[in-house]
Tab-separated table of C-alpha atoms in Angstrom:
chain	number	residue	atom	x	y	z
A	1	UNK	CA	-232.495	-60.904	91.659
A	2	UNK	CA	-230.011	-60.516	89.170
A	3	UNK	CA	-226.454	-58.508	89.762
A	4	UNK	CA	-225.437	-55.758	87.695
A	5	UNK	CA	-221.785	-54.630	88.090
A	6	UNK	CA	-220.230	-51.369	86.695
A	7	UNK	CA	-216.668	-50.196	87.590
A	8	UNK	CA	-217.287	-46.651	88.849
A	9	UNK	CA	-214.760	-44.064	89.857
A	10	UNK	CA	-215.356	-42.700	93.584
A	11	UNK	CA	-213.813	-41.478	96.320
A	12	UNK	CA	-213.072	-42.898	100.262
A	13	UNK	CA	-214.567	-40.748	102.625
A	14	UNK	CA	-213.443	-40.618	106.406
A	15	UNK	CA	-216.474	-41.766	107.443
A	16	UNK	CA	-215.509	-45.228	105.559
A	17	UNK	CA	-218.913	-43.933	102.881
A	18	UNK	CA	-217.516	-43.713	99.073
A	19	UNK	CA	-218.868	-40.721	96.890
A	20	UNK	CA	-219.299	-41.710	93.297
A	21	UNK	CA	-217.729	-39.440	90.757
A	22	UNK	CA	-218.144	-41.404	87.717
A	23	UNK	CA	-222.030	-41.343	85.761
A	24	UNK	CA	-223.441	-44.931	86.092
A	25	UNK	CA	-224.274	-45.683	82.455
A	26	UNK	CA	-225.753	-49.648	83.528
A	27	UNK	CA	-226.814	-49.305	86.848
A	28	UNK	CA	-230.448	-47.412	88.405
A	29	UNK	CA	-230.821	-45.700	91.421
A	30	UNK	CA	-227.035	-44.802	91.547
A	31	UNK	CA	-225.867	-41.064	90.597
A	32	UNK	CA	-223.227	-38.896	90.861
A	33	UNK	CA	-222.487	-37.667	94.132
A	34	UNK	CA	-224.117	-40.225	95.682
A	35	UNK	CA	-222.395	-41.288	99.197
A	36	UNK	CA	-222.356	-45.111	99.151
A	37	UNK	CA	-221.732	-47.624	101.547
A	38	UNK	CA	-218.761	-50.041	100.720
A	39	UNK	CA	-217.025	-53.421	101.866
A	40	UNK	CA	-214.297	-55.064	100.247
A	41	UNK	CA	-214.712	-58.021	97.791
A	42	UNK	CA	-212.401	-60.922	97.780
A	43	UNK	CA	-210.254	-59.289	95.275
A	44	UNK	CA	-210.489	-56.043	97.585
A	45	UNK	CA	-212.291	-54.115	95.355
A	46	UNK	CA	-214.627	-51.784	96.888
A	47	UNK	CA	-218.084	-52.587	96.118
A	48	UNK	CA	-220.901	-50.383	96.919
A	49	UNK	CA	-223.717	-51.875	99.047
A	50	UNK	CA	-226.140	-49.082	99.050
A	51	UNK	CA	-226.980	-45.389	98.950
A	52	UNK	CA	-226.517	-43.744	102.140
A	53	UNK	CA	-226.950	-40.293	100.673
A	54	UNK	CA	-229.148	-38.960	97.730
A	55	UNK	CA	-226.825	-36.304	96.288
A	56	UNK	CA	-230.132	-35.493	94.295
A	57	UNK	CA	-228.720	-35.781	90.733
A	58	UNK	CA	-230.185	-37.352	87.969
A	59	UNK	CA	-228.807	-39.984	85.290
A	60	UNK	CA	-230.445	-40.447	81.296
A	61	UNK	CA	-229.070	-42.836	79.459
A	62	UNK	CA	-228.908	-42.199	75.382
A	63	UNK	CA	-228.347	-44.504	72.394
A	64	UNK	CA	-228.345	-42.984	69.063
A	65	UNK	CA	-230.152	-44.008	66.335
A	66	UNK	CA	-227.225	-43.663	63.854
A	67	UNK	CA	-223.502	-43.371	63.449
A	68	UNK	CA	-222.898	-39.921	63.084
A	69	UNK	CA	-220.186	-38.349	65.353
A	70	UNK	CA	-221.780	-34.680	65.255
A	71	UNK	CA	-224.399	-35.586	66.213
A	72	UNK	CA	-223.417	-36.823	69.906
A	73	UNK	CA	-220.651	-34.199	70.020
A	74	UNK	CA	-223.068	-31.310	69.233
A	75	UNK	CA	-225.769	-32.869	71.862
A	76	UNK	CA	-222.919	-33.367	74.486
A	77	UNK	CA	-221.882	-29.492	73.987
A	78	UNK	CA	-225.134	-28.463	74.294
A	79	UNK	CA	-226.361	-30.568	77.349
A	80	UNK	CA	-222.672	-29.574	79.312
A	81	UNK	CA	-223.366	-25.965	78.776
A	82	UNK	CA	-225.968	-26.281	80.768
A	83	UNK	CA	-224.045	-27.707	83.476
A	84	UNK	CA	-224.361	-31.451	82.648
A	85	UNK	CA	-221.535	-33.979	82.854
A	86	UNK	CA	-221.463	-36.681	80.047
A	87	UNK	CA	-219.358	-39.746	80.306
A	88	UNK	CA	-218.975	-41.062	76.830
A	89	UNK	CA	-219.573	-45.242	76.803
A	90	UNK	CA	-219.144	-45.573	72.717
A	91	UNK	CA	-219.630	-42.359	70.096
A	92	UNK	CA	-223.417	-43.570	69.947
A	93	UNK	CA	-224.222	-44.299	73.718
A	94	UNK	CA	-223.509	-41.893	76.765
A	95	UNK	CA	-225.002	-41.128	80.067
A	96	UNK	CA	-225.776	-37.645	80.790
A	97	UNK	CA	-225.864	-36.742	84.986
A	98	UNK	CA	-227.636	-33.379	85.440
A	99	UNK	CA	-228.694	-31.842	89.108
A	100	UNK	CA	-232.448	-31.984	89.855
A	101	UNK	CA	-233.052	-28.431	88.956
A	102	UNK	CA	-232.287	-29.118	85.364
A	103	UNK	CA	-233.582	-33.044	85.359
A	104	UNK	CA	-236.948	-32.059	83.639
A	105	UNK	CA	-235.666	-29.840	80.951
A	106	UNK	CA	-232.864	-32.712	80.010
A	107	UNK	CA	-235.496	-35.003	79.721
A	108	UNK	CA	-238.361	-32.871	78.053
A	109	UNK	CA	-234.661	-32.616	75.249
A	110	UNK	CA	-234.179	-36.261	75.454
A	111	UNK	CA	-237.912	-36.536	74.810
A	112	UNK	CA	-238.486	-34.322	71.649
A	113	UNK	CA	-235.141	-36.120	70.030
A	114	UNK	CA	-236.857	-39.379	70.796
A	115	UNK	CA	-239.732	-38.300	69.249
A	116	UNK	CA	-237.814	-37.070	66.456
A	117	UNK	CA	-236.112	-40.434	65.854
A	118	UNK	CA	-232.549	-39.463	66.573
A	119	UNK	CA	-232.388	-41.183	70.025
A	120	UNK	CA	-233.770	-43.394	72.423
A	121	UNK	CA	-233.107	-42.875	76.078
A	122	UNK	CA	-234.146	-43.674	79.406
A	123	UNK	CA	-233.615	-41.958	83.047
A	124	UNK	CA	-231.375	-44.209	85.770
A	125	UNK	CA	-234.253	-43.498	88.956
A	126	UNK	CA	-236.763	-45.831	89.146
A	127	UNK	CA	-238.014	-44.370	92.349
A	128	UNK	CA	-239.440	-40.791	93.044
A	129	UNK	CA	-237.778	-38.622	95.449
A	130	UNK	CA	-238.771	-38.242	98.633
């Protein structure tokens, strides 16, 4: 099995668990709020070693279709109004983290865009809750 690595932003909990605060744009099963467990790598990094909590958030993925700066901005406003948090990777790709009240609504969005040719995007779980 291949490794993917992505530097993420997180916090040290007491409990010697990391919570992610950063929106994995490379990496599945891996979302915001998620309580990780860590070691050290030989550089002392952390490195996350697996989810030990679910904080039940999602994670899309988008790449736009073409270079047009409104087009991302005005998609970002919209999605954060409803309470998303976009992490900007390049003006044409971002990943979007939404809570799991909202997921299906993002993604129904993220859908009719794709449809519409303006996007393509994917969702960061692989695996169904529960």
């Amino acid at each position: 099995m291949e490794q993917t690595w992505e530097g993420l932003r997180g916090r040290l909990e007491a409990d010697g668990t990391a919570t992610v605060l950063g929106v994995p744009a490379y990496l599945y099963d891996l979302n915001f709020g998620d309580r990780v467990s860590v070691m050290r790598s030989a550089e002392n990094a952390l490195v996350a070693t697996g989810v030990e909590h679910d904080a039940l958030n999602f994670t899309f993925r988008v790449q736009l279709n073409f270079e047009e700066p409104n087009t991302s901005q005005l998609l970002a406003a919209e999605l954060a109004e409803n309470g998303c948090l976009i992490d900007f990777i390049s003006p044409q790709f971002f990943a979007i983290s939404c809570d799991e009240a909202q997921a299906q609504e993002v993604a129904d969005r993220l859908f009719a865009l794709e449809h519409d040719g303006v996007l393509h995007y994917e969702t960061g779980r692989t695996q169904q809750l529960g």
